[in-house]
Coordinates of C-alpha atoms in Angstrom, one line a residue:
X1 CA 94.1 57.4 64.2
X2 CA 96.3 58.6 61.4
X3 CA 94.8 59.1 58.0
X4 CA 94.9 61.4 55.0
X5 CA 94.2 65.1 55.0
X6 CA 91.8 66.1 52.2
X7 CA 91.1 69.6 51.2
X8 CA 88.4 70.0 48.6
X9 CA 88.3 73.0 46.2
X10 CA 84.6 73.6 47.1
X11 CA 85.6 74.1 50.7
X12 CA 88.4 76.6 49.9
X13 CA 89.0 78.9 52.9
X14 CA 91.1 81.8 51.7
X15 CA 92.5 84.1 54.4
X16 CA 94.1 87.5 54.0
X17 CA 97.9 87.4 54.4
X18 CA 98.1 90.9 55.9
X19 CA 99.5 92.2 52.6
X20 CA 97.1 94.0 50.1
X21 CA 96.1 91.7 47.3
X22 CA 97.7 88.5 48.7
X23 CA 95.6 85.7 50.1
X24 CA 96.6 82.3 51.5
X25 CA 94.8 79.0 51.7
X26 CA 96.4 76.6 54.2
X27 CA 96.5 73.0 52.9
X28 CA 98.6 71.3 55.6
X29 CA 100.4 72.4 58.7
X30 CA 103.0 70.3 60.4
X31 CA 103.7 72.2 63.6
X32 CA 106.1 69.6 65.1
X33 CA 108.4 70.0 62.1
X34 CA 107.8 73.7 61.5
X35 CA 106.4 73.1 58.0
X36 CA 103.4 74.2 56.1
X37 CA 101.9 73.7 52.6
X38 CA 99.8 76.6 51.3
X39 CA 98.3 78.1 48.2
X40 CA 99.1 81.8 47.7
X41 CA 96.9 83.9 45.4
X42 CA 98.2 87.3 44.4
X43 CA 96.0 89.7 42.5
X44 CA 97.4 91.6 39.5
X45 CA 99.9 94.3 40.6
X46 CA 100.2 93.0 44.2
X47 CA 103.5 92.6 46.2
X48 CA 104.7 90.4 49.0
X49 CA 107.6 91.9 51.1
X50 CA 111.2 90.7 51.4
X51 CA 111.4 87.9 53.9
X52 CA 113.9 85.5 55.6
X53 CA 113.3 81.7 55.4
X54 CA 113.3 79.7 58.6
X55 CA 113.8 76.6 56.5
X56 CA 113.7 75.6 52.8
X57 CA 110.9 77.2 50.8
X58 CA 109.7 75.5 47.7
X59 CA 107.5 77.5 45.3
X60 CA 105.7 76.2 42.2
X61 CA 103.9 78.7 39.9
X62 CA 100.5 77.1 39.1
X63 CA 99.3 80.0 37.0
X64 CA 100.2 83.6 36.2
X65 CA 103.6 85.3 36.7
X66 CA 105.8 85.9 39.7
X67 CA 108.7 88.4 39.8
X68 CA 111.6 88.1 42.3
X69 CA 113.8 91.0 41.4
X70 CA 114.8 90.6 37.8
X71 CA 113.8 86.9 37.7
X72 CA 110.4 86.3 36.1
X73 CA 108.7 82.9 36.7
X74 CA 105.6 81.7 34.9
X75 CA 103.2 78.8 35.0
X76 CA 105.1 75.5 35.5
X77 CA 108.3 77.1 37.0
X78 CA 109.7 75.9 40.3
X79 CA 112.2 77.4 42.7
X80 CA 113.6 76.3 46.1
X81 CA 115.1 78.9 48.4
X82 CA 117.4 77.5 51.1
X83 CA 116.7 78.1 54.8
X84 CA 118.3 81.3 56.1
X85 CA 118.2 83.1 52.8
X86 CA 116.1 86.1 52.1
X87 CA 114.5 87.3 48.9
X88 CA 111.8 89.6 47.6
X89 CA 109.9 91.7 47.4
X90 CA 107.9 89.4 45.2
X91 CA 105.4 90.9 42.8
X92 CA 103.1 89.9 39.9
X93 CA 101.9 91.8 36.8
X94 CA 99.0 89.6 35.8
X95 CA 98.3 87.9 39.1
X96 CA 99.3 84.3 40.1
X97 CA 98.5 81.2 42.0
X98 CA 101.4 79.5 43.8
X99 CA 101.9 76.3 45.7
X100 CA 104.3 76.9 48.5
X101 CA 105.9 74.6 51.1
X102 CA 107.8 76.5 53.7
X103 CA 108.8 76.9 57.3
X104 CA 106.1 78.4 59.6
X105 CA 108.8 80.7 61.0
X106 CA 109.6 82.9 58.0
X107 CA 110.0 86.5 58.9
X108 CA 109.3 89.7 57.0
X109 CA 112.3 92.0 56.6
X110 CA 111.5 95.5 57.6
X111 CA 113.8 97.8 55.7
X112 CA 114.6 101.2 57.2

C-alpha cells in the first residue's frame, strides 16, 4: 500500500558522509528514479569535495553559510545545478544545514 513517508526530528539518524565534519540524514530515497532527498549538516570550517552531478541537484540553505568558490550562500538561498555539471569544493565558515535533492549517482572528482 502506498502512503506518506514521515521522518520525525526526534528520530533523526545522522550518518557520516565520509568527509570530516559533514553528516547526512536521508529523508527519502527513490531508487527507481535515481533521486534522493537529504539533509546535509556541515560543521564550521568543514569542506565537501568537488563532485559531478548524475542529475539535477537542488540545494536550499536552511541555516548558516555555504561557499562554492567565490559564491557565498546564506540562510534562505537556493541553487540548482544541472545534471552533468561539477562544482566545489564546498565549504562553510560558521557551519550550515542544507536541504538537498539530488541524483544518487553523483561522483566525487579526484584531482591529481
